[in-house]
Amino acid sequence: MKISRTSSRIMQQTPQKQQLFLLAFVGLIFMLGLAFTFNREQFIRYKSDFFQRWYATTKLLEAGRNLYDDQNGAEALQIVYGDGVKPFDETNFYYPAHLLLFIMPLAAIPYQPAHFIWTVLVQIFIVIGLTAVMRTWHWPDKVLPISLYLIAVILSVPYFQHTIWGQFNSIGIMGLGLSLAALARKRYGWGGIWAVALTFKPHTTIITLAFLLLWSLFQRERWRFLLGFTLTGLVCWGVAELAQPGWVWDFVQAVKGYTAVINKASGQNDFGKQAAVLSSIIAAFALFWKQRRASVPSPAFAGCLALSAGISSLAIPIIGMFHVLIFPLILIPLLASYQAYRSRWYRPALVSFIAIYFLGWLGFLGGFLAAPGMHIIWSETINKILLPLLVIGWALPLCFVSRPRHLPE
């Protein structure tokens, strides 16, 4: 009897595994096709953020030039636009130098194949992060909803924008997903190791990282998270230090020159806005403190995680919609928690996020009928403002769950 039940379970799992394999294969073909298409367009290829950082890395390797030297950005601009273009701040290297761990191997080959490889990798990183969290929270739990969710992500406006510009946010998405999967299995050391991925583009996930570090302080077994994070961070610093000695000071000085980009992204001199941002961050950390003993996975942890991402998105001024790609990952534990513990609110939550998704596309497509550039402005308004507000709105009720509980296996 036991053997027959086991055989029946295996037979049921086999078609699902085959379907998932087919989904992965089709997805890979799509990613390769998208990368190939963008790689053929010279303007897209050289306008990519990856080009400017790849160029600075090649100069470091060939001539020993400082990664953060403004000359790198000026020369990259000249290559893209030709002579007579005034340098602007976005072209400089405003990342921690341990990003070299990803860029340096690609700087050893010509730019066009390097761009193709990177454009494929940034997409794979996103899927790895999403898959790790799906398997941990068991949401979605069937092939069809898994397929629909992944298709919705890779056909979203932020996904295309992130891929076109060769952004680095997906490193953090992959790392966060793998970190959460490790934490749910109480492999805290591995969770800390993977969380270091959030430091490659730190300003986009700084509050989420701070939440995880705070959360890890209050139980002895979680200190392994801090140990894994610290040791891996030191390794990353050391590798970057070998390539460019004294890079931390250079990085700090370079970031001070980022004010033009910050002012372009948002009105940072607005006292009222600064006060609102500071107040919301303080309130969020008060809730993180309240739920500092929440387990993973639990509704309280999912709520605090989503709140950290929502506050980060609204508080940190960022150009573009690249950073909102963290929300498809964040929504998995959020919606899984509503389905398991607040079931009557699950459908309204799910429908609200589906509505925002299609509203984002409607704003993007409808903007083409208005003035030039409105398709980006309308889409950004929905994805950078309304989506984070919606995430915060659904996260807050979970943040007040009094007794952290594990989701069912």
GROMACS .gro file of C-alpha atoms in nm, residues 109-355:
model
  247
  109ILE     CA    1   3.646   4.008  -2.387
  110PRO     CA    2   3.521   4.248  -2.659
  111TYR     CA    3   3.223   4.459  -2.566
  112GLN     CA    4   2.958   4.316  -2.798
  113PRO     CA    5   2.981   3.955  -2.671
  114ALA     CA    6   3.022   4.088  -2.316
  115HIS     CA    7   2.701   4.289  -2.356
  116PHE     CA    8   2.514   3.985  -2.487
  117ILE     CA    9   2.629   3.766  -2.198
  118TRP     CA   10   2.540   4.032  -1.942
  119THR     CA   11   2.196   4.092  -2.094
  120VAL     CA   12   2.121   3.721  -2.060
  121LEU     CA   13   2.261   3.701  -1.707
  122VAL     CA   14   2.058   3.991  -1.566
  123GLN     CA   15   1.742   3.812  -1.676
  124ILE     CA   16   1.850   3.476  -1.536
  125PHE     CA   17   1.936   3.638  -1.201
  126ILE     CA   18   1.577   3.764  -1.170
  127VAL     CA   19   1.429   3.422  -1.242
  128ILE     CA   20   1.665   3.254  -0.993
  129GLY     CA   21   1.554   3.492  -0.718
  130LEU     CA   22   1.185   3.448  -0.797
  131THR     CA   23   1.212   3.069  -0.819
  132ALA     CA   24   1.392   3.043  -0.485
  133VAL     CA   25   1.115   3.237  -0.309
  134MET     CA   26   0.835   3.049  -0.487
  135ARG     CA   27   0.979   2.718  -0.370
  136THR     CA   28   1.009   2.851  -0.014
  137TRP     CA   29   0.660   2.997   0.024
  138HIS     CA   30   0.488   2.746  -0.210
  139TRP     CA   31   0.318   3.029  -0.396
  140PRO     CA   32   0.222   2.996  -0.671
  141ASP     CA   33   0.206   2.620  -0.619
  142LYS     CA   34   0.103   2.487  -0.961
  143VAL     CA   35   0.257   2.501  -1.305
  144LEU     CA   36  -0.007   2.724  -1.468
  145PRO     CA   37  -0.004   3.004  -1.207
  146ILE     CA   38   0.377   2.980  -1.185
  147SER     CA   39   0.393   3.022  -1.563
  148LEU     CA   40   0.151   3.314  -1.563
  149TYR     CA   41   0.339   3.489  -1.283
  150LEU     CA   42   0.678   3.457  -1.453
  151ILE     CA   43   0.534   3.561  -1.790
  152ALA     CA   44   0.379   3.869  -1.627
  153VAL     CA   45   0.717   3.961  -1.479
  154ILE     CA   46   0.921   3.921  -1.798
  155LEU     CA   47   0.659   4.109  -2.000
  156SER     CA   48   0.644   4.403  -1.758
  157VAL     CA   49   0.764   4.753  -1.843
  158PRO     CA   50   1.026   4.758  -1.560
  159TYR     CA   51   1.166   4.424  -1.680
  160PHE     CA   52   1.217   4.553  -2.036
  161GLN     CA   53   1.364   4.879  -1.907
  162HIS     CA   54   1.602   4.693  -1.675
  163THR     CA   55   1.713   4.459  -1.954
  164ILE     CA   56   1.756   4.732  -2.215
  165TRP     CA   57   1.976   4.938  -1.982
  166GLY     CA   58   2.175   4.638  -1.857
  167GLN     CA   59   2.113   4.729  -1.494
  168PHE     CA   60   2.262   4.566  -1.184
  169ASN     CA   61   1.949   4.543  -0.966
  170SER     CA   62   1.899   4.178  -1.056
  171ILE     CA   63   2.212   4.083  -0.859
  172GLY     CA   64   2.031   4.195  -0.544
  173ILE     CA   65   1.707   4.025  -0.649
  174MET     CA   66   1.887   3.694  -0.694
  175GLY     CA   67   2.076   3.733  -0.367
  176LEU     CA   68   1.765   3.828  -0.169
  177GLY     CA   69   1.571   3.532  -0.304
  178LEU     CA   70   1.847   3.285  -0.220
  179SER     CA   71   1.898   3.447   0.120
  180LEU     CA   72   1.529   3.414   0.211
  181ALA     CA   73   1.527   3.052   0.097
  182ALA     CA   74   1.827   2.980   0.320
  183LEU     CA   75   1.675   3.163   0.619
  184ALA     CA   76   1.353   2.963   0.591
  185ARG     CA   77   1.561   2.646   0.627
  186LYS     CA   78   1.752   2.796   0.921
  187ARG     CA   79   2.074   2.803   0.721
  188TYR     CA   80   2.154   3.144   0.860
  189GLY     CA   81   2.517   3.151   0.752
  190TRP     CA   82   2.419   3.095   0.390
  191GLY     CA   83   2.147   3.356   0.429
  192GLY     CA   84   2.410   3.611   0.529
  193ILE     CA   85   2.640   3.509   0.245
  194TRP     CA   86   2.367   3.560  -0.015
  195ALA     CA   87   2.253   3.887   0.147
  196VAL     CA   88   2.585   4.045   0.046
  197ALA     CA   89   2.438   4.062  -0.305
  198LEU     CA   90   2.227   4.351  -0.177
  199THR     CA   91   2.545   4.559  -0.144
  200PHE     CA   92   2.637   4.561  -0.513
  201LYS     CA   93   2.376   4.832  -0.576
  202PRO     CA   94   2.307   4.920  -0.213
  203HIS     CA   95   2.091   5.231  -0.239
  204THR     CA   96   1.801   5.043  -0.400
  205THR     CA   97   1.760   4.791  -0.115
  206ILE     CA   98   1.930   4.962   0.180
  207ILE     CA   99   1.624   4.953   0.408
  208THR     CA  100   1.554   4.588   0.328
  209LEU     CA  101   1.914   4.499   0.410
  210ALA     CA  102   1.892   4.701   0.733
  211PHE     CA  103   1.576   4.511   0.829
  212LEU     CA  104   1.748   4.175   0.777
  213LEU     CA  105   2.052   4.281   0.979
  214LEU     CA  106   1.832   4.411   1.262
  215TRP     CA  107   1.621   4.095   1.254
  216SER     CA  108   1.931   3.875   1.280
  217LEU     CA  109   2.049   4.038   1.603
  218PHE     CA  110   1.784   3.913   1.842
  219GLN     CA  111   1.825   3.537   1.844
  220ARG     CA  112   2.154   3.366   1.902
  221GLU     CA  113   2.117   3.118   1.617
  222ARG     CA  114   2.063   3.407   1.376
  223TRP     CA  115   2.406   3.549   1.454
  224ARG     CA  116   2.537   3.311   1.189
  225PHE     CA  117   2.361   3.540   0.941
  226LEU     CA  118   2.574   3.829   1.064
  227LEU     CA  119   2.886   3.613   1.054
  228GLY     CA  120   2.820   3.497   0.697
  229PHE     CA  121   2.739   3.851   0.586
  230THR     CA  122   3.047   4.001   0.753
  231LEU     CA  123   3.297   3.741   0.630
  232THR     CA  124   3.163   3.748   0.274
  233GLY     CA  125   3.161   4.127   0.279
  234LEU     CA  126   3.525   4.127   0.387
  235VAL     CA  127   3.613   3.889   0.104
  236CYS     CA  128   3.437   4.117  -0.146
  237TRP     CA  129   3.616   4.420  -0.004
  238GLY     CA  130   3.951   4.239  -0.019
  239VAL     CA  131   3.911   4.129  -0.380
  240ALA     CA  132   3.817   4.483  -0.482
  241GLU     CA  133   4.105   4.621  -0.275
  242LEU     CA  134   4.351   4.405  -0.468
  243ALA     CA  135   4.218   4.545  -0.796
  244GLN     CA  136   4.199   4.904  -0.676
  245PRO     CA  137   4.367   4.987  -0.343
  246GLY     CA  138   4.183   5.243  -0.132
  247TRP     CA  139   3.862   5.206  -0.330
  248VAL     CA  140   3.629   5.274  -0.034
  249TRP     CA  141   3.747   5.634   0.003
  250ASP     CA  142   3.731   5.685  -0.375
  251PHE     CA  143   3.378   5.545  -0.376
  252VAL     CA  144   3.267   5.779  -0.097
  253GLN     CA  145   3.413   6.080  -0.277
  254ALA     CA  146   3.251   5.978  -0.604
  255VAL     CA  147   2.909   5.941  -0.443
  256LYS     CA  148   2.939   6.297  -0.309
  257GLY     CA  149   2.938   6.409  -0.671
  258TYR     CA  150   2.611   6.231  -0.734
  259THR     CA  151   2.403   6.528  -0.622
  260ALA     CA  152   2.313   6.625  -0.978
  261VAL     CA  153   2.162   6.283  -1.038
  262ILE     CA  154   1.979   6.292  -0.705
  263ASN     CA  155   1.833   6.635  -0.781
  264LYS     CA  156   1.730   6.516  -1.124
  265ALA     CA  157   1.551   6.214  -0.978
  266SER     CA  158   1.368   6.395  -0.700
  267GLY     CA  159   1.337   6.723  -0.517
  268GLN     CA  160   1.576   6.654  -0.233
  269ASN     CA  161   1.574   7.013  -0.110
  270ASP     CA  162   1.205   6.990  -0.022
  271PHE     CA  163   1.199   7.001   0.359
  272GLY     CA  164   0.846   6.864   0.378
  273LYS     CA  165   0.940   6.563   0.168
  274GLN     CA  166   1.254   6.500   0.372
  275ALA     CA  167   1.051   6.510   0.695
  276ALA     CA  168   0.792   6.269   0.553
  277VAL     CA  169   1.062   6.028   0.436
  278LEU     CA  170   1.241   6.035   0.771
  279SER     CA  171   0.916   5.986   0.962
  280SER     CA  172   0.814   5.688   0.749
  281ILE     CA  173   1.155   5.525   0.793
  282ILE     CA  174   1.140   5.569   1.171
  283ALA     CA  175   0.787   5.426   1.182
  284ALA     CA  176   0.895   5.130   0.969
  285PHE     CA  177   1.186   5.050   1.199
  286ALA     CA  178   0.950   5.067   1.498
  287LEU     CA  179   0.748   4.789   1.335
  288PHE     CA  180   1.066   4.596   1.252
  289TRP     CA  181   1.157   4.617   1.620
  290LYS     CA  182   0.812   4.495   1.722
  291GLN     CA  183   0.846   4.190   1.496
  292ARG     CA  184   1.216   4.129   1.551
  293ARG     CA  185   1.149   3.772   1.666
  294ALA     CA  186   0.928   3.679   1.371
  295SER     CA  187   1.025   3.354   1.206
  296VAL     CA  188   1.083   3.285   0.838
  297PRO     CA  189   0.844   3.221   0.678
  298SER     CA  190   0.572   3.390   0.881
  299PRO     CA  191   0.312   3.656   0.797
  300ALA     CA  192   0.479   3.912   1.025
  301PHE     CA  193   0.817   3.861   0.857
  302ALA     CA  194   0.655   3.882   0.511
  303GLY     CA  195   0.483   4.205   0.610
  304CYS     CA  196   0.801   4.367   0.742
  305LEU     CA  197   0.995   4.253   0.436
  306ALA     CA  198   0.736   4.406   0.202
  307LEU     CA  199   0.722   4.723   0.410
  308SER     CA  200   1.101   4.761   0.389
  309ALA     CA  201   1.092   4.733   0.009
  310GLY     CA  202   0.801   4.974  -0.025
  311ILE     CA  203   0.960   5.238   0.198
  312SER     CA  204   1.295   5.198   0.016
  313SER     CA  205   1.131   5.254  -0.319
  314LEU     CA  206   0.957   5.574  -0.208
  315ALA     CA  207   1.234   5.713   0.014
  316ILE     CA  208   1.538   5.666  -0.211
  317PRO     CA  209   1.532   5.885  -0.526
  318ILE     CA  210   1.616   5.669  -0.827
  319ILE     CA  211   1.594   5.739  -1.199
  320GLY     CA  212   1.394   5.483  -1.396
  321MET     CA  213   1.188   5.183  -1.289
  322PHE     CA  214   1.470   4.931  -1.252
  323HIS     CA  215   1.441   4.906  -0.874
  324VAL     CA  216   1.071   4.813  -0.871
  325LEU     CA  217   1.165   4.469  -1.007
  326ILE     CA  218   1.214   4.369  -0.644
  327PHE     CA  219   0.835   4.379  -0.595
  328PRO     CA  220   0.753   4.060  -0.791
  329LEU     CA  221   0.979   3.879  -0.543
  330ILE     CA  222   0.835   4.062  -0.241
  331LEU     CA  223   0.476   3.988  -0.345
  332ILE     CA  224   0.531   3.612  -0.323
  333PRO     CA  225   0.564   3.590   0.059
  334LEU     CA  226   0.312   3.874   0.098
  335LEU     CA  227   0.037   3.704  -0.103
  336ALA     CA  228   0.124   3.358   0.030
  337SER     CA  229   0.073   3.491   0.383
  338TYR     CA  230  -0.265   3.640   0.297
  339GLN     CA  231  -0.371   3.315   0.132
  340ALA     CA  232  -0.272   3.112   0.440
  341TYR     CA  233  -0.372   3.344   0.725
  342ARG     CA  234  -0.599   3.617   0.594
  343SER     CA  235  -0.781   3.419   0.328
  344ARG     CA  236  -1.081   3.651   0.290
  345TRP     CA  237  -0.842   3.935   0.197
  346TYR     CA  238  -0.629   3.724  -0.036
  347ARG     CA  239  -0.841   3.773  -0.348
  348PRO     CA  240  -0.875   4.152  -0.307
  349ALA     CA  241  -0.498   4.177  -0.255
  350LEU     CA  242  -0.426   3.965  -0.562
  351VAL     CA  243  -0.675   4.155  -0.779
  352SER     CA  244  -0.535   4.492  -0.670
  353PHE     CA  245  -0.183   4.397  -0.782
  354ILE     CA  246  -0.311   4.256  -1.111
  355ALA     CA  247  -0.494   4.585  -1.168
   0.00000   0.00000   0.00000
